[in-house]
Amino acid sequence: MNGKRRRLLLAAIDPMLEPGEQVEVATIVNLKSVSVRRTAAFAVASAIVSGGGMAVVPVPTPMHLAMTGRRIFIFRANPTFARPEEHLMTIPRAGLVRTEVKERVLNSSFIVSSPDREQGLKIVFPLLGRKERNAIAAALPLAE
């Protein structure tokens, strides 16, 4: 995440921080991946409809994720300017666990969950976000 995007995200989070709480990691992620098969089918269909003039490829909405020692904040990112637009959720870190990291060619992911909830949150990191992914993965214990 470049300096300007990081500053904008930190400015959005600052009023929500408790005394002594600091952001440890800030990155851009996706919370829902789009399958390769679906992407290819959508591109082919759009090329056929347009008579071969263009092909449209769906992409997930980027999200800003910031992690402190106590919480994880998630904001919807502006797709054009990648600045935080809307605060979506804040998740307490206490009790969170994660799955093994799944490595892919263009991205990697893991699922974060809490023992008292049935559903988890799949976080997909872009290829350039490996450093931030490793920091978040190191901070959350592996589920057994």
XYZ file of C-alpha atoms in Angstrom:
144
model
C 0.000 0.000 0.000
C 1.504 3.313 -1.031
C 1.999 6.221 1.379
C -1.016 8.293 0.306
C -3.438 5.351 0.571
C -2.002 4.387 3.941
C -2.369 7.968 5.253
C -6.014 8.106 4.093
C -6.778 4.782 5.765
C -5.047 5.762 9.000
C -6.980 9.064 9.031
C -10.263 7.127 8.695
C -9.334 4.710 11.495
C -7.823 7.245 13.909
C -11.141 8.348 15.514
C -12.030 4.685 16.177
C -8.815 3.783 17.991
C -8.781 3.384 21.748
C -6.038 5.045 23.835
C -2.737 3.234 23.280
C -4.017 1.267 20.272
C -1.870 1.479 17.126
C -2.244 0.085 13.616
C 0.229 -2.776 13.097
C -0.654 -3.753 9.514
C -2.579 -1.947 6.759
C -3.216 -3.510 3.356
C -5.651 -3.897 0.486
C -7.451 -7.268 0.302
C -10.490 -8.931 -1.212
C -13.044 -10.597 0.994
C -14.613 -12.717 -1.728
C -12.688 -14.265 -4.576
C -14.016 -14.657 -8.118
C -13.370 -18.077 -9.658
C -11.275 -18.393 -12.809
C -14.055 -20.384 -14.548
C -16.646 -17.669 -13.821
C -14.265 -14.919 -14.971
C -13.533 -16.715 -18.251
C -17.228 -17.402 -18.908
C -18.129 -13.770 -18.237
C -15.359 -12.517 -20.558
C -16.437 -14.862 -23.382
C -20.119 -13.919 -22.982
C -19.347 -10.189 -23.039
C -17.152 -10.628 -26.139
C -19.960 -12.502 -27.934
C -22.602 -9.918 -26.981
C -20.413 -7.031 -28.138
C -19.511 -8.769 -31.406
C -15.895 -9.169 -30.325
C -15.491 -5.461 -29.646
C -14.690 -5.848 -25.972
C -14.417 -8.366 -23.164
C -15.391 -7.498 -19.608
C -13.797 -9.237 -16.660
C -15.456 -9.035 -13.209
C -13.212 -8.164 -10.279
C -14.039 -8.172 -6.585
C -14.355 -4.854 -4.762
C -11.087 -4.062 -3.006
C -11.197 -3.641 0.760
C -8.839 -1.910 3.152
C -7.859 -4.056 6.116
C -6.075 -2.600 9.133
C -5.056 -4.663 12.141
C -4.211 -3.389 15.606
C -3.254 -5.392 18.669
C -6.941 -5.561 19.635
C -9.071 -5.375 16.482
C -9.293 -5.770 12.709
C -10.963 -2.945 10.771
C -12.388 -3.406 7.276
C -13.346 -0.549 4.956
C -14.730 -0.647 1.418
C -12.164 0.913 -0.922
C -13.078 3.274 -3.726
C -12.481 1.162 -6.871
C -11.066 4.121 -8.796
C -8.928 5.845 -6.185
C -8.532 2.995 -3.634
C -9.295 5.292 -0.714
C -11.512 4.149 2.158
C -15.184 4.904 1.519
C -17.256 3.075 4.086
C -16.464 1.328 7.368
C -17.896 -2.183 6.998
C -16.894 -4.001 10.164
C -14.650 -4.164 13.171
C -13.687 -7.602 14.460
C -12.163 -8.131 17.926
C -8.921 -10.133 17.615
C -9.421 -12.025 20.878
C -10.179 -15.655 20.070
C -9.670 -15.381 16.302
C -7.959 -18.277 14.547
C -7.007 -18.856 10.918
C -6.632 -21.707 8.463
C -3.463 -22.603 6.589
C -2.423 -20.118 3.899
C -3.502 -21.245 0.424
C -0.942 -20.151 -2.149
C -2.014 -19.486 -5.737
C -0.226 -17.998 -8.727
C -1.809 -14.527 -8.472
C -2.959 -14.431 -4.855
C -3.088 -16.223 -1.522
C -5.768 -16.555 1.119
C -6.795 -17.903 4.485
C -10.026 -18.022 6.464
C -10.308 -16.169 9.763
C -12.910 -17.468 12.217
C -13.950 -17.378 15.827
C -14.851 -20.503 17.819
C -18.198 -18.990 18.851
C -19.311 -18.235 15.255
C -20.288 -20.690 12.547
C -19.000 -18.717 9.557
C -15.530 -17.453 8.821
C -14.201 -14.611 6.717
C -12.073 -15.518 3.686
C -9.355 -12.927 3.146
C -7.672 -12.922 -0.275
C -4.331 -11.132 -0.572
C -2.951 -9.945 -3.925
C 0.477 -11.117 -5.078
C 2.112 -7.886 -3.872
C 0.539 -8.225 -0.397
C 2.606 -11.212 0.773
C 4.516 -9.200 3.401
C 1.284 -7.943 5.007
C -0.303 -11.397 4.701
C 2.616 -12.926 6.573
C 2.345 -10.289 9.336
C -1.387 -10.949 9.800
C -0.913 -14.731 9.630
C 1.845 -14.537 12.266
C -0.445 -12.564 14.606
C -3.350 -15.031 14.419
C -2.992 -18.575 15.764
C -3.571 -21.509 13.451
C -6.887 -23.347 13.941
C -6.579 -26.905 15.183
